[in-house]
Amino acid sequence: MKKRILSLTLAIIMIAALCPVAVFADNATYNQTLDIAGAKKDVSGPGYQWQNRYDILTLTNITIDTTDTYGLKIPENATIILKGNNYVKASEYAVYCLGKASFEGDGSLTLVAETGMICVSLFADDIVRFRSGTFDITATDTGIYSENATLTFTGAKVTARSGVNTVLGRNILITAGSLIGNAPIVSKDAVEISAANVEINASSPAVTAVRGIKIGGCDITVGGAPAQAYNGENDLKTVSNVVVKTNGVLFGGKLPAFVDYIVFISLFIIICALVAVPIIIKKRKTARLIAEYERMKAEQAARRKK
């Protein structure tokens, strides 16, 4: 019995070790600008951690609610990892990025300001990436703004309620995830929407680009009706028609999702075996002992008759 309990305990520990662990943190609130842009060493505080060597800023349930010009200032080449629910409010710019940046993580970021996020870059080849996470932006002017950088949306879910533009950038590339807004997408160069869910309902052309607009891998709706192409209408909706194979959470998300099911089913079978096999063996042993006892009893009875 003790061996079965020990085996079951070890199996449960194995499953727990493979499962992702959620980390919960209390909300941290700031009423002035959180300036990481000039950091030259590791900096951390309630709700944030800056790893200078790796240029990684982790936000975990942080709240910045200030009347300052900026809410959060981020250095160049930073990777911002979102955990939990994060909120930044400022008078003019909720988030200020210097140069390249990458937003990742399974958390959310709510921005409230005149401009939700401004990405200041001097070079046309700089890219600001929105890889994952959920963004909710309320802006009296523009949701996400960059004069020179390319803005790429490759998996994030972005919703913007803006007074002027949903997104404005040099190039805008939307290849996955979703982008929803009530104001135009404006590009100084080109816009490409590929296998992404985009919904824009504006009072002017939904998408404007100097060098053209390319849409592929999507079902297109304009004016509430299916269309073959977008021709400058005020509303545009695209729904990806590309089948995406998702990866599992085990093994760092590097293998397909069905591998997770195989692992968990295998572990379940192992647990059942660890519990059931000893019981079966014990029952068989008991049955053999009973049979042997009955045989010996029969032999004794036979000898008495003689």
PDB file of N, CA, C and O in Angstrom, residues 82-148:
ATOM      1  N   LEU A  82       4.997  41.269 -21.005  1.00  0.00           N
ATOM      2  CA  LEU A  82       3.794  41.611 -20.243  1.00  0.00           C
ATOM      3  C   LEU A  82       3.297  40.406 -19.448  1.00  0.00           C
ATOM      4  O   LEU A  82       3.114  39.316 -20.006  1.00  0.00           O
ATOM      5  N   LYS A  83       3.099  40.631 -18.150  1.00  0.00           N
ATOM      6  CA  LYS A  83       2.522  39.605 -17.284  1.00  0.00           C
ATOM      7  C   LYS A  83       1.383  40.231 -16.491  1.00  0.00           C
ATOM      8  O   LYS A  83       1.519  41.346 -15.987  1.00  0.00           O
ATOM      9  N   GLY A  84       0.290  39.525 -16.371  1.00  0.00           N
ATOM     10  CA  GLY A  84      -0.840  40.072 -15.628  1.00  0.00           C
ATOM     11  C   GLY A  84      -1.480  41.233 -16.365  1.00  0.00           C
ATOM     12  O   GLY A  84      -1.371  41.375 -17.585  1.00  0.00           O
ATOM     13  N   ASN A  85      -2.137  42.111 -15.625  1.00  0.00           N
ATOM     14  CA  ASN A  85      -2.834  43.261 -16.198  1.00  0.00           C
ATOM     15  C   ASN A  85      -2.074  44.547 -15.857  1.00  0.00           C
ATOM     16  O   ASN A  85      -1.906  44.871 -14.686  1.00  0.00           O
ATOM     17  N   ASN A  86      -1.643  45.265 -16.880  1.00  0.00           N
ATOM     18  CA  ASN A  86      -0.841  46.477 -16.699  1.00  0.00           C
ATOM     19  C   ASN A  86      -1.598  47.683 -17.253  1.00  0.00           C
ATOM     20  O   ASN A  86      -2.275  47.584 -18.282  1.00  0.00           O
ATOM     21  N   TYR A  87      -1.437  48.834 -16.583  1.00  0.00           N
ATOM     22  CA  TYR A  87      -2.197  50.032 -16.928  1.00  0.00           C
ATOM     23  C   TYR A  87      -1.283  51.249 -16.878  1.00  0.00           C
ATOM     24  O   TYR A  87      -0.558  51.444 -15.895  1.00  0.00           O
ATOM     25  N   VAL A  88      -1.314  52.057 -17.945  1.00  0.00           N
ATOM     26  CA  VAL A  88      -0.494  53.274 -17.995  1.00  0.00           C
ATOM     27  C   VAL A  88      -1.355  54.426 -18.517  1.00  0.00           C
ATOM     28  O   VAL A  88      -1.911  54.355 -19.616  1.00  0.00           O
ATOM     29  N   LYS A  89      -1.416  55.481 -17.716  1.00  0.00           N
ATOM     30  CA  LYS A  89      -2.160  56.675 -18.106  1.00  0.00           C
ATOM     31  C   LYS A  89      -1.278  57.902 -17.917  1.00  0.00           C
ATOM     32  O   LYS A  89      -0.603  58.041 -16.897  1.00  0.00           O
ATOM     33  N   ALA A  90      -1.271  58.785 -18.925  1.00  0.00           N
ATOM     34  CA  ALA A  90      -0.484  60.022 -18.848  1.00  0.00           C
ATOM     35  C   ALA A  90      -1.204  61.106 -19.633  1.00  0.00           C
ATOM     36  O   ALA A  90      -2.186  60.844 -20.334  1.00  0.00           O
ATOM     37  N   SER A  91      -0.692  62.342 -19.548  1.00  0.00           N
ATOM     38  CA  SER A  91      -1.381  63.449 -20.213  1.00  0.00           C
ATOM     39  C   SER A  91      -1.185  63.430 -21.733  1.00  0.00           C
ATOM     40  O   SER A  91      -2.125  63.676 -22.490  1.00  0.00           O
ATOM     41  N   GLU A  92       0.048  63.106 -22.210  1.00  0.00           N
ATOM     42  CA  GLU A  92       0.301  63.143 -23.648  1.00  0.00           C
ATOM     43  C   GLU A  92       0.672  61.784 -24.238  1.00  0.00           C
ATOM     44  O   GLU A  92       0.103  61.366 -25.240  1.00  0.00           O
ATOM     45  N   TYR A  93       1.650  61.099 -23.635  1.00  0.00           N
ATOM     46  CA  TYR A  93       2.094  59.811 -24.173  1.00  0.00           C
ATOM     47  C   TYR A  93       2.129  58.771 -23.043  1.00  0.00           C
ATOM     48  O   TYR A  93       2.910  58.898 -22.109  1.00  0.00           O
ATOM     49  N   ALA A  94       1.304  57.752 -23.173  1.00  0.00           N
ATOM     50  CA  ALA A  94       1.299  56.722 -22.138  1.00  0.00           C
ATOM     51  C   ALA A  94       2.615  55.953 -22.140  1.00  0.00           C
ATOM     52  O   ALA A  94       3.231  55.750 -21.099  1.00  0.00           O
ATOM     53  N   VAL A  95       3.063  55.529 -23.333  1.00  0.00           N
ATOM     54  CA  VAL A  95       4.334  54.818 -23.463  1.00  0.00           C
ATOM     55  C   VAL A  95       5.196  55.509 -24.509  1.00  0.00           C
ATOM     56  O   VAL A  95       4.731  55.819 -25.612  1.00  0.00           O
ATOM     57  N   TYR A  96       6.458  55.736 -24.144  1.00  0.00           N
ATOM     58  CA  TYR A  96       7.435  56.399 -25.022  1.00  0.00           C
ATOM     59  C   TYR A  96       8.574  55.416 -25.272  1.00  0.00           C
ATOM     60  O   TYR A  96       9.266  55.001 -24.335  1.00  0.00           O
ATOM     61  N   CYS A  97       8.742  55.001 -26.544  1.00  0.00           N
ATOM     62  CA  CYS A  97       9.800  54.039 -26.904  1.00  0.00           C
ATOM     63  C   CYS A  97      10.887  54.741 -27.701  1.00  0.00           C
ATOM     64  O   CYS A  97      10.589  55.501 -28.629  1.00  0.00           O
ATOM     65  N   LEU A  98      12.133  54.426 -27.373  1.00  0.00           N
ATOM     66  CA  LEU A  98      13.258  54.933 -28.147  1.00  0.00           C
ATOM     67  C   LEU A  98      13.718  53.849 -29.117  1.00  0.00           C
ATOM     68  O   LEU A  98      14.215  52.808 -28.701  1.00  0.00           O
ATOM     69  N   GLY A  99      13.546  54.076 -30.411  1.00  0.00           N
ATOM     70  CA  GLY A  99      14.057  53.134 -31.405  1.00  0.00           C
ATOM     71  C   GLY A  99      13.318  51.807 -31.416  1.00  0.00           C
ATOM     72  O   GLY A  99      12.112  51.731 -31.189  1.00  0.00           O
ATOM     73  N   LYS A 100      14.069  50.733 -31.660  1.00  0.00           N
ATOM     74  CA  LYS A 100      13.488  49.404 -31.786  1.00  0.00           C
ATOM     75  C   LYS A 100      12.900  48.938 -30.465  1.00  0.00           C
ATOM     76  O   LYS A 100      13.381  49.272 -29.390  1.00  0.00           O
ATOM     77  N   ALA A 101      11.859  48.097 -30.569  1.00  0.00           N
ATOM     78  CA  ALA A 101      11.247  47.523 -29.376  1.00  0.00           C
ATOM     79  C   ALA A 101      10.450  46.294 -29.778  1.00  0.00           C
ATOM     80  O   ALA A 101      10.048  46.140 -30.937  1.00  0.00           O
ATOM     81  N   SER A 102      10.227  45.419 -28.805  1.00  0.00           N
ATOM     82  CA  SER A 102       9.442  44.211 -29.051  1.00  0.00           C
ATOM     83  C   SER A 102       8.558  43.958 -27.832  1.00  0.00           C
ATOM     84  O   SER A 102       9.046  43.913 -26.706  1.00  0.00           O
ATOM     85  N   PHE A 103       7.262  43.797 -28.076  1.00  0.00           N
ATOM     86  CA  PHE A 103       6.308  43.538 -27.000  1.00  0.00           C
ATOM     87  C   PHE A 103       5.870  42.081 -27.057  1.00  0.00           C
ATOM     88  O   PHE A 103       5.438  41.598 -28.110  1.00  0.00           O
ATOM     89  N   GLU A 104       5.984  41.403 -25.907  1.00  0.00           N
ATOM     90  CA  GLU A 104       5.685  39.980 -25.857  1.00  0.00           C
ATOM     91  C   GLU A 104       4.982  39.651 -24.543  1.00  0.00           C
ATOM     92  O   GLU A 104       4.817  40.510 -23.681  1.00  0.00           O
ATOM     93  N   GLY A 105       4.612  38.395 -24.386  1.00  0.00           N
ATOM     94  CA  GLY A 105       4.018  37.938 -23.133  1.00  0.00           C
ATOM     95  C   GLY A 105       2.538  37.631 -23.268  1.00  0.00           C
ATOM     96  O   GLY A 105       1.899  37.951 -24.276  1.00  0.00           O
ATOM     97  N   ASP A 106       1.993  37.013 -22.225  1.00  0.00           N
ATOM     98  CA  ASP A 106       0.582  36.639 -22.244  1.00  0.00           C
ATOM     99  C   ASP A 106      -0.271  37.575 -21.395  1.00  0.00           C
ATOM    100  O   ASP A 106      -1.443  37.300 -21.143  1.00  0.00           O
ATOM    101  N   GLY A 107       0.294  38.710 -20.986  1.00  0.00           N
ATOM    102  CA  GLY A 107      -0.446  39.680 -20.186  1.00  0.00           C
ATOM    103  C   GLY A 107      -1.092  40.741 -21.047  1.00  0.00           C
ATOM    104  O   GLY A 107      -1.131  40.656 -22.281  1.00  0.00           O
ATOM    105  N   SER A 108      -1.610  41.780 -20.391  1.00  0.00           N
ATOM    106  CA  SER A 108      -2.291  42.867 -21.099  1.00  0.00           C
ATOM    107  C   SER A 108      -1.660  44.211 -20.738  1.00  0.00           C
ATOM    108  O   SER A 108      -1.025  44.362 -19.704  1.00  0.00           O
ATOM    109  N   LEU A 109      -1.880  45.195 -21.617  1.00  0.00           N
ATOM    110  CA  LEU A 109      -1.394  46.557 -21.398  1.00  0.00           C
ATOM    111  C   LEU A 109      -2.479  47.525 -21.839  1.00  0.00           C
ATOM    112  O   LEU A 109      -2.837  47.573 -23.020  1.00  0.00           O
ATOM    113  N   THR A 110      -2.999  48.285 -20.884  1.00  0.00           N
ATOM    114  CA  THR A 110      -4.016  49.296 -21.158  1.00  0.00           C
ATOM    115  C   THR A 110      -3.352  50.664 -21.164  1.00  0.00           C
ATOM    116  O   THR A 110      -2.630  51.015 -20.218  1.00  0.00           O
ATOM    117  N   LEU A 111      -3.585  51.436 -22.223  1.00  0.00           N
ATOM    118  CA  LEU A 111      -2.959  52.753 -22.379  1.00  0.00           C
ATOM    119  C   LEU A 111      -4.037  53.824 -22.518  1.00  0.00           C
ATOM    120  O   LEU A 111      -4.973  53.673 -23.308  1.00  0.00           O
ATOM    121  N   VAL A 112      -3.866  54.917 -21.764  1.00  0.00           N
ATOM    122  CA  VAL A 112      -4.803  56.038 -21.832  1.00  0.00           C
ATOM    123  C   VAL A 112      -3.993  57.321 -21.895  1.00  0.00           C
ATOM    124  O   VAL A 112      -3.219  57.623 -20.978  1.00  0.00           O
ATOM    125  N   ALA A 113      -4.121  58.087 -22.985  1.00  0.00           N
ATOM    126  CA  ALA A 113      -3.374  59.337 -23.143  1.00  0.00           C
ATOM    127  C   ALA A 113      -3.810  60.020 -24.434  1.00  0.00           C
ATOM    128  O   ALA A 113      -4.677  59.522 -25.157  1.00  0.00           O
ATOM    129  N   GLU A 114      -3.183  61.154 -24.730  1.00  0.00           N
ATOM    130  CA  GLU A 114      -3.427  61.799 -26.021  1.00  0.00           C
ATOM    131  C   GLU A 114      -2.959  60.881 -27.145  1.00  0.00           C
ATOM    132  O   GLU A 114      -3.661  60.682 -28.144  1.00  0.00           O
ATOM    133  N   THR A 115      -1.745  60.319 -26.978  1.00  0.00           N
ATOM    134  CA  THR A 115      -1.234  59.283 -27.875  1.00  0.00           C
ATOM    135  C   THR A 115      -0.887  58.078 -27.023  1.00  0.00           C
ATOM    136  O   THR A 115      -0.116  58.194 -26.068  1.00  0.00           O
ATOM    137  N   GLY A 116      -1.465  56.933 -27.351  1.00  0.00           N
ATOM    138  CA  GLY A 116      -1.241  55.750 -26.525  1.00  0.00           C
ATOM    139  C   GLY A 116       0.222  55.364 -26.439  1.00  0.00           C
ATOM    140  O   GLY A 116       0.777  55.196 -25.358  1.00  0.00           O
ATOM    141  N   MET A 117       0.873  55.239 -27.602  1.00  0.00           N
ATOM    142  CA  MET A 117       2.282  54.860 -27.643  1.00  0.00           C
ATOM    143  C   MET A 117       2.970  55.610 -28.775  1.00  0.00           C
ATOM    144  O   MET A 117       2.478  55.639 -29.902  1.00  0.00           O
ATOM    145  N   ILE A 118       4.105  56.214 -28.458  1.00  0.00           N
ATOM    146  CA  ILE A 118       4.916  56.863 -29.479  1.00  0.00           C
ATOM    147  C   ILE A 118       6.270  56.168 -29.542  1.00  0.00           C
ATOM    148  O   ILE A 118       6.896  55.914 -28.515  1.00  0.00           O
ATOM    149  N   CYS A 119       6.688  55.823 -30.753  1.00  0.00           N
ATOM    150  CA  CYS A 119       7.961  55.145 -30.968  1.00  0.00           C
ATOM    151  C   CYS A 119       8.864  56.091 -31.746  1.00  0.00           C
ATOM    152  O   CYS A 119       8.651  56.322 -32.944  1.00  0.00           O
ATOM    153  N   VAL A 120       9.836  56.647 -31.060  1.00  0.00           N
ATOM    154  CA  VAL A 120      10.721  57.638 -31.660  1.00  0.00           C
ATOM    155  C   VAL A 120      11.944  56.945 -32.235  1.00  0.00           C
ATOM    156  O   VAL A 120      12.691  56.279 -31.522  1.00  0.00           O
ATOM    157  N   SER A 121      12.139  57.072 -33.544  1.00  0.00           N
ATOM    158  CA  SER A 121      13.252  56.413 -34.204  1.00  0.00           C
ATOM    159  C   SER A 121      13.844  57.339 -35.262  1.00  0.00           C
ATOM    160  O   SER A 121      13.118  58.042 -35.958  1.00  0.00           O
ATOM    161  N   LEU A 122      15.177  57.301 -35.375  1.00  0.00           N
ATOM    162  CA  LEU A 122      15.862  58.117 -36.378  1.00  0.00           C
ATOM    163  C   LEU A 122      16.138  57.348 -37.656  1.00  0.00           C
ATOM    164  O   LEU A 122      16.535  57.932 -38.665  1.00  0.00           O
ATOM    165  N   PHE A 123      15.913  56.039 -37.621  1.00  0.00           N
ATOM    166  CA  PHE A 123      16.293  55.192 -38.755  1.00  0.00           C
ATOM    167  C   PHE A 123      15.081  54.486 -39.346  1.00  0.00           C
ATOM    168  O   PHE A 123      14.251  53.936 -38.631  1.00  0.00           O
ATOM    169  N   ALA A 124      15.032  54.472 -40.671  1.00  0.00           N
ATOM    170  CA  ALA A 124      13.892  53.891 -41.367  1.00  0.00           C
ATOM    171  C   ALA A 124      13.840  52.375 -41.261  1.00  0.00           C
ATOM    172  O   ALA A 124      12.793  51.771 -41.498  1.00  0.00           O
ATOM    173  N   ASP A 125      14.964  51.733 -40.907  1.00  0.00           N
ATOM    174  CA  ASP A 125      14.963  50.276 -40.809  1.00  0.00           C
ATOM    175  C   ASP A 125      14.638  49.774 -39.402  1.00  0.00           C
ATOM    176  O   ASP A 125      14.661  48.573 -39.139  1.00  0.00           O
ATOM    177  N   ASP A 126      14.340  50.686 -38.487  1.00  0.00           N
ATOM    178  CA  ASP A 126      13.939  50.264 -37.137  1.00  0.00           C
ATOM    179  C   ASP A 126      12.555  49.630 -37.181  1.00  0.00           C
ATOM    180  O   ASP A 126      11.682  50.044 -37.956  1.00  0.00           O
ATOM    181  N   ILE A 127      12.358  48.623 -36.333  1.00  0.00           N
ATOM    182  CA  ILE A 127      11.083  47.906 -36.293  1.00  0.00           C
ATOM    183  C   ILE A 127      10.584  47.840 -34.858  1.00  0.00           C
ATOM    184  O   ILE A 127      11.337  47.512 -33.945  1.00  0.00           O
ATOM    185  N   VAL A 128       9.318  48.142 -34.673  1.00  0.00           N
ATOM    186  CA  VAL A 128       8.660  47.956 -33.388  1.00  0.00           C
ATOM    187  C   VAL A 128       7.686  46.800 -33.562  1.00  0.00           C
ATOM    188  O   VAL A 128       6.761  46.866 -34.378  1.00  0.00           O
ATOM    189  N   ARG A 129       7.921  45.735 -32.809  1.00  0.00           N
ATOM    190  CA  ARG A 129       7.160  44.490 -32.999  1.00  0.00           C
ATOM    191  C   ARG A 129       6.149  44.280 -31.872  1.00  0.00           C
ATOM    192  O   ARG A 129       6.486  44.424 -30.701  1.00  0.00           O
ATOM    193  N   PHE A 130       4.966  43.884 -32.251  1.00  0.00           N
ATOM    194  CA  PHE A 130       3.925  43.499 -31.307  1.00  0.00           C
ATOM    195  C   PHE A 130       3.677  42.008 -31.535  1.00  0.00           C
ATOM    196  O   PHE A 130       2.860  41.621 -32.364  1.00  0.00           O
ATOM    197  N   ARG A 131       4.428  41.192 -30.795  1.00  0.00           N
ATOM    198  CA  ARG A 131       4.420  39.751 -31.036  1.00  0.00           C
ATOM    199  C   ARG A 131       3.249  39.041 -30.357  1.00  0.00           C
ATOM    200  O   ARG A 131       2.682  38.094 -30.910  1.00  0.00           O
ATOM    201  N   SER A 132       2.920  39.456 -29.155  1.00  0.00           N
ATOM    202  CA  SER A 132       1.845  38.807 -28.401  1.00  0.00           C
ATOM    203  C   SER A 132       1.385  39.743 -27.299  1.00  0.00           C
ATOM    204  O   SER A 132       1.926  40.835 -27.120  1.00  0.00           O
ATOM    205  N   GLY A 133       0.392  39.313 -26.553  1.00  0.00           N
ATOM    206  CA  GLY A 133      -0.176  40.165 -25.525  1.00  0.00           C
ATOM    207  C   GLY A 133      -1.451  40.840 -26.011  1.00  0.00           C
ATOM    208  O   GLY A 133      -1.780  40.825 -27.201  1.00  0.00           O
ATOM    209  N   THR A 134      -2.165  41.450 -25.063  1.00  0.00           N
ATOM    210  CA  THR A 134      -3.418  42.146 -25.365  1.00  0.00           C
ATOM    211  C   THR A 134      -3.259  43.628 -25.043  1.00  0.00           C
ATOM    212  O   THR A 134      -2.832  43.983 -23.946  1.00  0.00           O
ATOM    213  N   PHE A 135      -3.609  44.489 -26.009  1.00  0.00           N
ATOM    214  CA  PHE A 135      -3.442  45.933 -25.860  1.00  0.00           C
ATOM    215  C   PHE A 135      -4.805  46.613 -25.993  1.00  0.00           C
ATOM    216  O   PHE A 135      -5.530  46.374 -26.964  1.00  0.00           O
ATOM    217  N   ASP A 136      -5.129  47.450 -25.022  1.00  0.00           N
ATOM    218  CA  ASP A 136      -6.365  48.221 -25.047  1.00  0.00           C
ATOM    219  C   ASP A 136      -5.988  49.690 -24.924  1.00  0.00           C
ATOM    220  O   ASP A 136      -5.453  50.118 -23.905  1.00  0.00           O
ATOM    221  N   ILE A 137      -6.255  50.453 -25.988  1.00  0.00           N
ATOM    222  CA  ILE A 137      -5.760  51.831 -26.068  1.00  0.00           C
ATOM    223  C   ILE A 137      -6.917  52.811 -26.214  1.00  0.00           C
ATOM    224  O   ILE A 137      -7.799  52.621 -27.053  1.00  0.00           O
ATOM    225  N   THR A 138      -6.885  53.843 -25.383  1.00  0.00           N
ATOM    226  CA  THR A 138      -7.821  54.962 -25.515  1.00  0.00           C
ATOM    227  C   THR A 138      -6.990  56.223 -25.716  1.00  0.00           C
ATOM    228  O   THR A 138      -6.219  56.618 -24.832  1.00  0.00           O
ATOM    229  N   ALA A 139      -7.118  56.850 -26.901  1.00  0.00           N
ATOM    230  CA  ALA A 139      -6.281  58.005 -27.241  1.00  0.00           C
ATOM    231  C   ALA A 139      -7.122  59.083 -27.920  1.00  0.00           C
ATOM    232  O   ALA A 139      -7.914  58.780 -28.816  1.00  0.00           O
ATOM    233  N   THR A 140      -6.929  60.317 -27.516  1.00  0.00           N
ATOM    234  CA  THR A 140      -7.639  61.414 -28.167  1.00  0.00           C
ATOM    235  C   THR A 140      -7.040  61.713 -29.537  1.00  0.00           C
ATOM    236  O   THR A 140      -7.699  62.303 -30.390  1.00  0.00           O
ATOM    237  N   ASP A 141      -5.789  61.294 -29.772  1.00  0.00           N
ATOM    238  CA  ASP A 141      -5.145  61.503 -31.064  1.00  0.00           C
ATOM    239  C   ASP A 141      -4.912  60.157 -31.751  1.00  0.00           C
ATOM    240  O   ASP A 141      -5.771  59.648 -32.450  1.00  0.00           O
ATOM    241  N   THR A 142      -3.744  59.546 -31.527  1.00  0.00           N
ATOM    242  CA  THR A 142      -3.369  58.317 -32.229  1.00  0.00           C
ATOM    243  C   THR A 142      -3.078  57.199 -31.244  1.00  0.00           C
ATOM    244  O   THR A 142      -2.457  57.410 -30.207  1.00  0.00           O
ATOM    245  N   GLY A 143      -3.514  55.994 -31.605  1.00  0.00           N
ATOM    246  CA  GLY A 143      -3.277  54.843 -30.733  1.00  0.00           C
ATOM    247  C   GLY A 143      -1.811  54.501 -30.633  1.00  0.00           C
ATOM    248  O   GLY A 143      -1.220  54.525 -29.550  1.00  0.00           O
ATOM    249  N   ILE A 144      -1.190  54.160 -31.770  1.00  0.00           N
ATOM    250  CA  ILE A 144       0.240  53.841 -31.835  1.00  0.00           C
ATOM    251  C   ILE A 144       0.847  54.668 -32.963  1.00  0.00           C
ATOM    252  O   ILE A 144       0.375  54.621 -34.102  1.00  0.00           O
ATOM    253  N   TYR A 145       1.902  55.430 -32.630  1.00  0.00           N
ATOM    254  CA  TYR A 145       2.461  56.397 -33.581  1.00  0.00           C
ATOM    255  C   TYR A 145       3.963  56.223 -33.723  1.00  0.00           C
ATOM    256  O   TYR A 145       4.692  56.092 -32.736  1.00  0.00           O
ATOM    257  N   SER A 146       4.431  56.195 -34.971  1.00  0.00           N
ATOM    258  CA  SER A 146       5.867  56.223 -35.240  1.00  0.00           C
ATOM    259  C   SER A 146       6.114  56.882 -36.589  1.00  0.00           C
ATOM    260  O   SER A 146       5.558  56.452 -37.602  1.00  0.00           O
ATOM    261  N   GLU A 147       6.925  57.899 -36.596  1.00  0.00           N
ATOM    262  CA  GLU A 147       7.204  58.651 -37.819  1.00  0.00           C
ATOM    263  C   GLU A 147       8.090  57.867 -38.772  1.00  0.00           C
ATOM    264  O   GLU A 147       7.886  57.892 -39.990  1.00  0.00           O
ATOM    265  N   ASN A 148       9.080  57.131 -38.244  1.00  0.00           N
ATOM    266  CA  ASN A 148      10.076  56.476 -39.099  1.00  0.00           C
ATOM    267  C   ASN A 148      10.098  54.957 -39.023  1.00  0.00           C
ATOM    268  O   ASN A 148      10.494  54.288 -39.975  1.00  0.00           O
TER     269      ASN A 148
END
